[in-house]
């Protein structure tokens, strides 16, 4: 039994080195970051209640399989910032308010860390989610039609109706409007703006072009 | 530490991979006690594997024709894709690995199994959690944490049932009649003991309870890396260390090389996952640790491959040509070498800047997963199943088909992902190239990847066909039920 026990001991020691180094360290250090006071309030800003619900829709729809949310540091690559996906690299503090940090591993579509500063029109988002390949020809993003429903136009066209003209246009007298899930999701996307300046990153921020 | 002294006591017996031949009646007793739970685990793993292959093929088609089955919530890419991967891992890699652990541990410890009811019950629990968890992800209850998509109740059930199964095997090692500890066992015990720990902590921090978002990134990556290096690698290597000596009759070439390979693997594993956050939002030292350990993982690879190479050299060439198991194992070893080199290249920050977030990394993972782990385990199955059921394979043609379809499928898939990924990465790094242009560059490669998934599906059908002709349902009934 002696050998078995020494084998177990060594396995455990070596195994725990990475466990302590990565898991416990992350939890104790990064997991206890505090928000900071910026010139315009507490940073990173809180998500609205609707955006928090929207993050759940984001998780449920698996947007993370194709979209990352991280801008890489400048000593590794400039391309993320050159592509205008952000103005500065992401830092751990940026994820402070996230229930789940949607870092992502694969970029089938653009990075979304700052999509809320880049695209500001909710109707654009609705339209894009409904028929991506009509909005961006050649897109391989799947349609999220199940987040919308068609209804009879009651008097006036509702403010959130998608201006559809292509193959998915509703029959006359009908309109396509977002469900609550779609509204939450877009509220979340619109709040994805990591463009505030944090004290710890200001040194790395490139001068404005 | 007195490790050195204790280790040197694990002496010559370990050169062999298995106790000296047991007498026939003893072996029959062990095999029979094994067959019910092992065949159950294997059967469920084959079912998951075919389901996963089917779902991932749909995903691949969707990337080429985005309108294929679109707009349906439970068939959307972002849900199907994680479910397919989770079925590969929790439906196939873990139950199958576990079945092999059971077999090898019982054989190596020369102990027949007792109290198998607990084991079978735990395996049923595992399957139900897997099934319900996958349905929940399809219904939109996924967590969107890579490889941990199952909702918390499902992952908790998986955790509990693994603990039940694992504890049961550890009891087996306590009851063992054989005193020596073999190279295969080092690896298998490592996998067995570390999986509940990594799965437990990762879930504890990311799904059961959620720690602050700022700390989740490194832990997500740690989990993905650990899953590869503490489950997939040890199971595959443990199987190879058992199979080669067993089939060829050659002893393990160098015991010290084996020791070195084992401990260097343990030392660098776990850290390596951090390399997927190069340039990411983690402290600089973590990034360096990820880079260095990912490069260092070449050492255990070289150590085991030298060992295997010499064992192949010393064995009779005729055996190599005739044994389907060894053929699959050889393909597995070659995949291991290539995958390690590919991942080495992508862990240098200058290359990583280009290759990160592209299909290059998915290709590397799939070569590791399907090429190294998958081919090796299929090799194991070609060896074990006839011994479990007492019936030999009905058609060597079908085995050949399975082998070549897998080899061609995996090579085509990995090379198109790697090449396509490099092109994609270079294009990403040139901001003048618009995103839709990049999509048009990757499209042809995605077509090839789809094609190769279908080849793999076809290869697996050959394997299933072989199993069906074995009519193992009937065989199972004929065996006296062990109590």
XYZ file of C-alpha atoms in Angstrom:
692
model
C 0.000 0.000 0.000
C 3.001 2.186 0.543
C 3.627 2.784 -3.129
C 0.037 3.522 -3.827
C 0.026 6.086 -1.103
C 3.182 7.840 -2.285
C 1.793 7.918 -5.792
C -1.383 9.531 -4.541
C 0.639 12.031 -2.556
C 2.689 13.110 -5.553
C -0.339 13.315 -7.798
C -2.052 15.464 -5.248
C 0.927 17.768 -4.706
C 1.505 18.397 -8.384
C -2.159 18.712 -9.079
C -2.669 21.230 -6.336
C 0.096 23.479 -7.592
C -1.992 24.519 -10.572
C -5.170 24.496 -8.564
C -3.725 26.859 -5.987
C -2.021 29.003 -8.577
C -4.941 29.444 -10.904
C -8.159 28.786 -9.069
C -7.443 29.908 -5.551
C -5.342 32.856 -6.620
C -7.965 34.051 -9.090
C -10.678 33.694 -6.531
C -8.823 35.517 -3.778
C -7.244 38.237 -5.897
C -9.290 38.915 -9.007
C -12.480 37.782 -7.359
C -12.223 40.495 -4.744
C -11.614 43.471 -6.973
C -13.598 46.511 -5.878
C -15.299 48.972 -8.157
C -13.580 52.343 -8.415
C -14.904 55.872 -8.272
C -14.584 57.536 -11.658
C -15.301 61.133 -12.607
C -18.814 60.171 -13.748
C -19.836 57.756 -10.996
C -18.910 54.258 -9.959
C -16.899 52.192 -12.454
C -17.593 49.803 -14.002
C -21.183 51.032 -14.191
C -24.041 48.830 -13.029
C -26.141 47.016 -15.596
C -29.794 47.962 -15.687
C -32.254 45.301 -14.560
C -33.306 44.778 -18.136
C -29.697 44.328 -19.258
C -29.165 41.673 -16.579
C -32.140 39.752 -17.971
C -30.717 40.310 -21.436
C -27.414 38.730 -20.430
C -29.402 35.577 -19.618
C -30.908 35.591 -23.090
C -27.382 36.039 -24.457
C -26.309 32.958 -22.494
C -29.377 30.946 -23.454
C -28.929 31.705 -27.163
C -25.255 30.794 -27.136
C -24.036 34.010 -28.731
C -20.770 33.239 -26.952
C -20.022 30.345 -29.332
C -19.347 32.887 -32.100
C -18.654 36.172 -30.335
C -15.873 37.043 -27.932
C -15.918 39.835 -25.413
C -12.276 40.665 -24.944
C -9.979 43.253 -26.458
C -6.411 41.993 -26.370
C -3.484 43.867 -24.927
C -1.418 46.055 -27.190
C 1.871 44.282 -26.598
C 0.266 41.174 -28.123
C -1.719 42.659 -30.984
C -3.099 45.959 -32.195
C -5.636 44.416 -34.489
C -8.609 44.454 -32.100
C -8.266 48.164 -31.562
C -7.417 48.835 -35.201
C -10.668 47.133 -36.098
C -12.396 49.665 -33.817
C -13.743 46.946 -31.576
C -12.593 48.977 -28.588
C -10.550 51.935 -27.528
C -8.473 50.153 -24.918
C -7.640 46.570 -23.945
C -10.005 44.737 -21.605
C -8.966 44.358 -17.985
C -10.271 42.032 -15.301
C -12.198 44.883 -13.697
C -14.336 45.238 -16.833
C -16.042 41.924 -16.026
C -16.779 42.876 -12.435
C -20.526 43.238 -12.930
C -20.972 40.206 -15.184
C -22.883 37.263 -13.746
C -21.012 35.107 -16.235
C -17.985 36.498 -18.040
C -18.676 35.771 -21.718
C -15.047 35.789 -22.787
C -15.548 33.426 -25.699
C -12.944 31.328 -27.498
C -13.923 31.645 -31.095
C -14.461 34.747 -33.208
C -16.859 33.742 -35.911
C -18.339 37.236 -35.667
C -16.935 40.569 -34.428
C -15.980 41.136 -30.810
C -18.896 42.539 -28.828
C -17.168 44.152 -25.806
C -18.069 47.582 -27.083
C -20.874 46.896 -29.474
C -23.100 49.331 -27.569
C -20.853 52.256 -28.405
C -20.458 51.171 -32.011
C -24.095 50.512 -32.898
C -26.684 52.541 -31.055
C -29.975 52.017 -32.867
C -32.170 49.345 -31.222
C -34.141 48.863 -34.431
C -30.906 47.972 -36.240
C -30.291 45.247 -33.675
C -33.824 43.909 -34.018
C -33.549 43.853 -37.754
C -30.122 42.234 -37.648
C -31.227 39.548 -35.182
C -34.273 38.850 -37.335
C -32.509 38.473 -40.653
C -28.721 38.898 -40.354
C -28.001 38.035 -43.971
C -30.290 40.793 -45.214
C -28.634 43.401 -43.011
C -25.095 42.201 -43.651
C -25.008 40.290 -46.946
C -22.858 37.189 -46.603
C -23.352 36.909 -42.856
C -23.380 33.434 -41.395
C -25.001 34.552 -38.171
C -28.157 32.522 -37.586
C -31.533 34.217 -37.591
C -33.115 34.669 -34.186
C -36.658 34.836 -35.510
C -37.893 32.954 -32.477
C -37.228 36.058 -30.401
C -39.889 37.966 -32.385
C -43.528 37.588 -33.137
C -45.870 38.729 -35.822
C -49.012 40.623 -34.938
C -51.818 42.470 -36.638
C -51.178 46.183 -36.897
C -53.512 47.875 -34.427
C -54.055 51.375 -35.710
C -50.531 52.721 -36.045
C -47.335 50.760 -36.661
C -45.707 50.100 -33.280
C -42.510 51.965 -32.549
C -40.474 48.767 -32.319
C -41.717 47.123 -35.512
C -38.884 45.982 -37.772
C -38.856 47.641 -41.202
C -38.886 44.423 -43.217
C -38.987 44.505 -46.991
C -37.073 41.408 -48.024
C -38.120 37.758 -48.182
C -39.193 37.700 -44.534
C -41.548 40.683 -44.790
C -44.890 40.071 -43.051
C -48.119 40.081 -45.072
C -49.792 43.476 -45.433
C -51.561 44.610 -42.291
C -49.096 42.724 -40.070
C -45.910 43.754 -38.329
C -42.993 41.959 -36.693
C -42.170 43.096 -33.173
C -39.591 41.925 -30.638
C -40.627 39.756 -27.692
C -39.610 40.700 -24.185
C -36.534 38.475 -24.511
C -35.387 40.320 -27.617
C -35.901 43.675 -25.921
C -33.863 42.540 -22.916
C -31.146 41.149 -25.156
C -30.838 44.396 -27.068
C -30.805 46.383 -23.830
C -27.882 44.206 -22.783
C -26.049 44.646 -26.082
C -26.569 48.406 -25.936
C -25.030 48.480 -22.470
C -21.861 46.743 -23.630
C -19.569 49.761 -23.513
C -16.217 49.410 -21.890
C -15.005 52.797 -23.031
C -14.697 54.447 -19.634
C -11.190 55.050 -18.336
C -10.147 53.029 -15.321
C -7.239 54.309 -13.252
C -5.292 51.068 -13.629
C -5.511 51.021 -17.417
C -5.131 54.640 -18.334
C -1.401 54.130 -18.836
C -2.058 51.546 -21.552
C -4.724 53.543 -23.332
C -3.510 54.678 -26.724
C -3.737 58.356 -27.470
C -6.957 59.109 -29.287
C -6.526 58.868 -33.052
C 10.603 15.320 0.095
C 11.414 11.668 0.107
C 9.631 11.062 -3.167
C 12.801 9.857 -4.772
C 13.301 7.060 -2.289
C 9.726 5.870 -2.310
C 9.640 5.926 -6.054
C 12.725 3.862 -6.517
C 10.848 1.147 -4.677
C 8.352 0.879 -7.512
C 10.671 -1.574 -9.040
C 11.080 -4.021 -11.867
C 7.623 -5.527 -11.674
C 6.460 -2.297 -13.197
C 8.339 -3.033 -16.370
C 5.588 -5.389 -17.239
C 2.266 -3.893 -17.947
C 0.210 -6.561 -16.268
C 0.570 -9.261 -13.685
C 1.933 -12.536 -14.931
C -0.758 -14.461 -16.766
C -3.624 -15.253 -14.476
C -4.955 -18.737 -14.722
C -7.807 -19.077 -17.107
C -10.653 -19.598 -14.634
C -9.562 -16.595 -12.607
C -9.507 -14.416 -15.691
C -12.927 -15.614 -16.716
C -14.248 -14.690 -13.294
C -12.850 -11.180 -13.593
C -14.098 -10.678 -17.114
C -17.587 -11.813 -16.256
C -17.853 -9.666 -13.194
C -16.867 -6.801 -15.447
C -18.974 -7.275 -18.459
C -22.343 -5.947 -17.333
C -21.360 -2.477 -16.073
C -18.638 -2.022 -18.672
C -20.817 -2.942 -21.601
C -23.480 -0.623 -20.265
C -21.052 2.286 -20.044
C -19.718 1.535 -23.485
C -23.123 1.265 -25.060
C -24.229 4.596 -23.661
C -20.997 6.203 -24.777
C -21.535 4.960 -28.343
C -25.032 6.330 -28.328
C -23.814 9.756 -27.185
C -21.001 9.702 -29.682
C -23.291 9.109 -32.624
C -25.686 11.765 -31.362
C -22.830 14.229 -30.914
C -21.492 13.501 -34.389
C -24.941 14.002 -35.827
C -25.512 17.317 -34.033
C -22.080 18.665 -34.856
C -22.638 17.803 -38.515
C -25.813 19.887 -38.444
C -23.793 22.734 -36.930
C -21.179 22.393 -39.652
C -23.856 22.543 -42.347
C -25.336 25.617 -40.686
C -22.042 27.446 -41.067
C -22.129 26.795 -44.790
C -25.881 27.302 -45.272
C -26.982 29.584 -42.427
C -30.614 29.168 -43.450
C -30.517 25.407 -42.801
C -33.020 24.728 -39.972
C -32.722 28.317 -38.796
C -35.015 30.393 -36.655
C -35.908 27.398 -34.459
C -34.956 28.044 -30.861
C -33.799 24.559 -29.870
C -31.898 24.010 -33.116
C -30.055 27.307 -33.121
C -26.302 27.066 -33.634
C -25.477 28.566 -30.248
C -27.342 25.755 -28.466
C -26.619 22.780 -30.710
C -22.898 23.389 -30.777
C -22.329 23.305 -27.010
C -24.668 20.329 -26.637
C -22.692 18.430 -29.256
C -19.419 19.167 -27.490
C -20.830 18.299 -24.086
C -22.089 15.003 -25.446
C -18.638 14.318 -26.828
C -17.076 15.004 -23.463
C -19.576 13.917 -20.819
C -21.441 11.425 -22.950
C -18.543 9.763 -24.681
C -15.065 10.610 -23.390
C -15.874 10.236 -19.712
C -18.033 7.085 -19.654
C -15.756 5.379 -22.144
C -12.668 6.416 -20.228
C -14.334 5.184 -17.110
C -15.167 1.836 -18.655
C -11.522 1.420 -19.598
C -10.429 2.402 -16.104
C -12.721 -0.256 -14.687
C -11.435 -2.932 -16.970
C -7.770 -2.094 -16.579
C -7.913 -1.611 -12.844
C -9.691 -4.889 -12.315
C -7.332 -6.703 -14.641
C -4.254 -5.024 -13.257
C -5.236 -5.482 -9.667
C -6.309 -9.060 -10.367
C -9.515 -8.528 -8.458
C -13.017 -9.414 -9.613
C -15.663 -6.755 -9.144
C -18.195 -6.911 -6.366
C -21.276 -4.815 -5.550
C -21.733 -3.835 -9.140
C -25.271 -2.646 -8.490
C -24.023 0.637 -7.045
C -21.926 1.098 -10.118
C -24.734 0.424 -12.554
C -27.066 2.695 -10.607
C -24.507 5.489 -10.690
C -24.057 4.997 -14.417
C -27.812 5.276 -14.911
C -27.857 8.458 -12.860
C -25.041 9.842 -15.009
C -26.928 9.074 -18.195
C -30.141 10.651 -17.005
C -28.343 13.793 -15.869
C -26.628 13.958 -19.228
C -29.849 13.521 -21.131
C -31.862 16.017 -19.091
C -28.976 18.473 -19.012
C -28.644 18.399 -22.792
C -32.371 18.934 -23.223
C -32.185 21.843 -20.795
C -29.404 23.494 -22.792
C -31.443 23.056 -25.978
C -34.422 24.587 -24.193
C -32.347 27.629 -23.267
C -31.216 26.877 -19.737
C -27.533 26.631 -20.626
C -24.945 28.575 -18.674
C -22.714 29.573 -21.618
C -19.534 28.599 -19.791
C -17.397 26.570 -22.168
C -17.673 22.828 -21.369
C -19.816 23.628 -18.339
C -23.022 24.475 -20.170
C -25.275 22.167 -18.199
C -27.553 23.911 -15.704
C -26.455 23.569 -12.100
C -28.773 20.715 -11.097
C -27.610 18.591 -14.031
C -23.936 19.219 -13.392
C -24.489 18.457 -9.729
C -26.041 15.096 -10.573
C -23.165 14.347 -12.929
C -20.745 15.206 -10.168
C -22.474 12.970 -7.628
C -22.703 10.015 -9.948
C -19.055 10.325 -10.903
C -18.125 10.377 -7.229
C -20.125 7.207 -6.675
C -18.461 5.456 -9.580
C -15.012 6.766 -8.690
C -15.166 5.832 -5.031
C -16.211 2.407 -6.066
C -13.099 1.978 -8.185
C -10.884 3.312 -5.423
C -12.313 0.615 -3.152
C -11.298 -1.843 -5.816
C -7.704 -0.690 -5.592
C -7.879 -1.190 -1.838
C -9.026 -4.765 -2.251
C -6.326 -5.532 -4.724
C -4.467 -8.767 -4.403
C -1.620 -7.718 -6.659
C 0.932 -5.490 -4.924
C 2.839 -3.854 -7.754
C 1.689 -0.619 -9.326
C 1.878 -0.421 -13.088
C 2.532 2.460 -15.410
C -1.010 2.377 -16.758
C -2.353 2.659 -13.263
C -0.430 5.870 -12.557
C -2.249 7.541 -15.370
C -5.640 6.046 -14.737
C -5.602 6.845 -11.042
C -4.616 10.400 -11.864
C -7.557 10.800 -14.190
C -9.910 9.171 -11.761
C -8.897 11.300 -8.799
C -8.532 14.627 -10.514
C -11.728 14.724 -12.528
C -14.165 15.139 -9.620
C -11.903 17.757 -8.167
C -11.621 19.910 -11.270
C -15.251 19.429 -12.227
C -16.338 20.195 -8.676
C -14.291 23.354 -8.234
C -15.035 24.705 -11.680
C -18.753 24.246 -11.163
C -18.601 25.570 -7.639
C -17.117 28.802 -8.890
C -18.835 29.178 -12.239
C -22.261 27.571 -12.166
C -23.382 26.342 -8.734
C -22.227 29.562 -7.181
C -20.927 32.434 -9.226
C -17.791 34.227 -8.191
C -17.197 37.786 -9.292
C -16.948 38.081 -13.077
C -13.451 39.520 -12.929
C -12.085 36.150 -11.754
C -14.063 33.851 -14.006
C -11.881 34.025 -17.124
C -8.812 32.236 -15.769
C -10.952 29.597 -14.090
C -12.894 28.884 -17.277
C -9.615 28.387 -19.107
C -8.131 26.336 -16.304
C -11.072 23.982 -16.501
C -10.851 23.523 -20.251
C -7.086 22.917 -20.044
C -7.384 20.565 -17.087
C -10.077 18.541 -18.754
C -7.675 17.869 -21.611
C -4.580 17.203 -19.579
C -6.062 15.499 -16.537
C -8.659 13.365 -18.258
C -8.107 12.910 -21.967
C -4.314 12.591 -21.942
C -3.935 10.265 -18.955
C -6.707 7.944 -20.101
C -5.250 7.659 -23.573
C -1.687 7.200 -22.336
C -2.772 4.669 -19.726
C -4.498 2.686 -22.454
C -1.450 2.781 -24.705
C 0.888 1.714 -21.909
C -1.361 -1.256 -21.376
C -2.015 -2.216 -24.966
C 1.415 -2.120 -26.571
C 3.155 -4.456 -24.140
C 0.111 -6.651 -23.963
C -0.279 -7.153 -27.685
C 3.359 -7.206 -28.747
C 4.774 -8.888 -25.665
C 7.520 -6.254 -25.430
C 8.350 -4.729 -22.061
C 8.108 -1.015 -21.411
C 11.333 0.299 -22.877
C 12.465 2.673 -20.149
C 10.893 2.834 -16.773
C 12.577 6.118 -15.893
C 11.435 7.731 -19.095
C 7.920 6.646 -18.197
C 8.306 8.185 -14.758
C 9.621 11.402 -16.230
C 6.798 11.540 -18.752
C 4.229 11.055 -16.065
C 5.453 13.608 -13.585
C 6.274 16.272 -16.133
C 2.734 15.912 -17.468
C 1.315 16.420 -14.001
C 3.537 19.380 -13.337
C 2.625 21.369 -16.427
C -1.005 20.397 -16.741
C -3.632 22.671 -15.385
C -1.550 25.756 -16.002
C -1.617 25.253 -19.742
C -5.231 26.383 -20.101
C -4.148 29.927 -19.293
C -2.478 30.109 -22.684
C -5.871 30.726 -24.256
C -5.942 34.079 -22.462
C -2.759 35.436 -24.047
C -3.301 39.169 -24.292
C -6.430 38.802 -22.193
C -7.565 40.372 -18.975
C -5.355 38.448 -16.561
C -2.195 39.354 -14.645
C 0.990 39.168 -16.718
C 2.478 36.319 -14.675
C -0.525 34.115 -15.399
C -0.107 34.697 -19.079
C 3.575 33.770 -18.894
C 2.754 30.681 -16.858
C 0.285 29.641 -19.543
C 2.788 30.183 -22.342
C 5.662 28.413 -20.599
C 3.684 25.386 -19.469
C 2.032 24.967 -22.824
C 5.485 24.890 -24.419
C 6.783 22.543 -21.739
C 4.020 20.033 -22.424
C 6.222 18.928 -25.303
C 8.490 17.192 -22.766
C 6.019 14.573 -21.504
C 4.958 14.023 -25.098
C 8.530 13.334 -26.197
C 9.161 11.077 -23.233
C 6.189 8.815 -23.834
C 6.620 8.792 -27.578
C 10.249 7.651 -27.310
C 9.075 4.859 -25.077
C 6.333 3.813 -27.462
C 8.598 4.110 -30.451
C 11.130 1.710 -29.017
C 8.483 -0.728 -28.013
C 7.183 -0.726 -31.566
C 10.729 -1.138 -32.876
C 11.347 -4.183 -30.770
C 8.134 -5.939 -31.544
C 7.519 -8.234 -34.458
C 6.388 -6.402 -37.518
C 3.787 -9.009 -38.317
C 1.864 -8.253 -35.138
C 1.811 -4.573 -35.939
C 0.291 -5.292 -39.293
C -2.291 -7.692 -38.034
C -3.593 -6.027 -34.920
C -6.335 -3.464 -35.593
C -5.917 -2.187 -32.043
C -2.278 -1.288 -32.595
C -3.058 0.390 -35.860
C -5.542 2.703 -34.167
C -3.116 3.292 -31.326
C -0.373 4.242 -33.766
C -2.685 6.781 -35.393
C -3.458 8.088 -31.914
C 0.219 8.542 -31.061
C 0.902 10.376 -34.312
C -2.046 12.686 -33.631
C -0.676 13.347 -30.151
C 2.666 14.439 -31.587
C 1.134 16.710 -34.218
C -1.444 18.208 -31.867
C 1.215 18.995 -29.282
C 3.385 20.687 -31.879
C 0.442 22.691 -33.241
C -0.468 23.856 -29.777
C 3.186 24.665 -29.088
C 3.265 26.952 -32.119
C 0.085 28.741 -31.138
C 1.331 29.420 -27.636
C 4.119 31.770 -28.689
C 2.535 35.195 -28.183
C 3.582 36.426 -31.634
C 1.801 33.533 -33.349
C -0.997 33.494 -30.845
C -1.842 37.074 -31.765
C -2.749 35.771 -35.197
C -4.111 32.327 -34.408
C -6.158 33.032 -31.303
C -9.948 32.980 -31.786
C -9.610 31.220 -35.159
C -10.351 27.673 -36.257
C -6.657 26.851 -35.853
C -7.281 26.318 -32.162
C -10.481 24.329 -32.750
C -8.552 22.150 -35.192
C -5.806 21.556 -32.660
C -8.355 20.599 -30.054
C -10.167 18.227 -32.379
C -6.926 16.554 -33.420
C -6.174 16.044 -29.773
C -9.656 14.929 -28.926
C -10.672 12.774 -31.870
C -7.218 11.900 -33.182
C -5.279 11.202 -30.030
C -7.938 10.305 -27.479
C -10.518 8.954 -29.909
C -8.303 6.772 -32.075
C -6.457 5.413 -29.054
C -9.673 4.484 -27.321
C -11.108 2.881 -30.413
C -7.910 0.848 -30.511
C -8.604 -0.170 -26.951
C -12.156 -1.124 -27.840
C -11.007 -3.349 -30.686
C -8.918 -5.172 -28.142
C -11.309 -5.236 -25.189
C -14.712 -5.913 -26.662
C -13.911 -9.402 -27.978
C -12.450 -10.231 -24.594
C -15.492 -8.962 -22.775
C -17.978 -10.764 -24.942
C -15.984 -13.773 -26.015
C -16.804 -13.152 -29.663
C -14.342 -11.944 -32.234
C -14.885 -9.204 -34.786
C -16.937 -10.380 -37.693
C -15.347 -8.445 -40.523
C -11.875 -7.102 -40.941
C -13.112 -5.122 -43.964
C -15.346 -3.008 -41.780
C -12.519 -2.405 -39.328
C -10.415 -1.197 -42.238
C -13.209 1.082 -43.367
C -13.613 2.491 -39.891
C -9.895 3.113 -39.645
C -9.432 4.782 -43.001
C -12.598 6.855 -42.864
C -11.528 8.134 -39.450
C -7.978 8.845 -40.535
C -9.030 10.628 -43.712
C -11.859 12.457 -41.931
C -9.687 13.689 -39.089
C -6.800 14.686 -41.358
C -9.056 16.549 -43.743
C -10.847 18.306 -40.924
C -7.754 19.283 -39.000
C -5.793 20.438 -42.008
C -8.656 22.578 -43.301
C -9.232 24.057 -39.863
C -5.557 24.792 -39.380
C -5.041 26.267 -42.838
C -8.367 28.082 -42.834
C -7.602 29.353 -39.353
C -4.229 30.727 -40.417
C -5.800 32.569 -43.348
C -8.566 33.842 -41.121
C -6.049 34.978 -38.524
C -3.913 36.867 -40.991
C -7.050 38.521 -42.330
C -8.201 39.452 -38.819
C -4.913 41.222 -38.327
C -5.359 43.415 -41.352
C -8.036 45.956 -40.426
C -8.503 46.917 -44.067
C -10.135 43.548 -44.759
C -13.803 43.802 -43.833
C -15.508 41.217 -41.740
C -17.695 39.931 -44.554
C -14.566 39.401 -46.632
C -13.091 37.279 -43.882
C -16.270 35.203 -43.904
C -15.868 34.573 -47.596
C -12.270 33.379 -47.042
C -13.350 30.854 -44.434
C -16.321 29.506 -46.351
C -14.453 26.950 -48.515
C -12.691 25.582 -45.452
C -16.000 25.246 -43.654
C -17.252 23.167 -46.564
C -14.306 20.815 -46.178
C -14.879 20.588 -42.439
C -18.513 19.638 -43.033
C -17.441 16.970 -45.458
C -15.021 15.521 -42.942
C -17.665 15.339 -40.213
C -19.716 13.232 -42.582
C -16.730 10.980 -43.214
C -16.346 10.498 -39.480
C -20.031 9.734 -39.163
C -19.691 7.143 -41.886
C -16.643 5.619 -40.178
C -18.531 5.356 -36.944
C -21.396 3.616 -38.730
C -18.939 0.921 -39.775
C -18.014 0.469 -36.144
C -21.658 0.300 -35.091
C -22.312 -2.178 -37.841
C -19.564 -4.397 -36.417
C -21.104 -4.205 -32.982
C -24.535 -5.093 -34.221
C -23.244 -8.209 -35.885
C -21.800 -9.232 -32.565
C -25.332 -9.336 -31.143
C -23.993 -8.487 -27.771
C -27.368 -8.078 -26.165
C -27.755 -11.820 -26.317
C -24.282 -12.463 -25.112
C -24.859 -10.370 -22.071
C -27.846 -12.455 -21.101
C -25.962 -15.672 -21.502
C -23.333 -14.661 -18.991
C -24.233 -15.652 -15.447
C -25.061 -12.502 -13.500
C -22.360 -11.832 -10.948
C -23.621 -10.894 -7.510
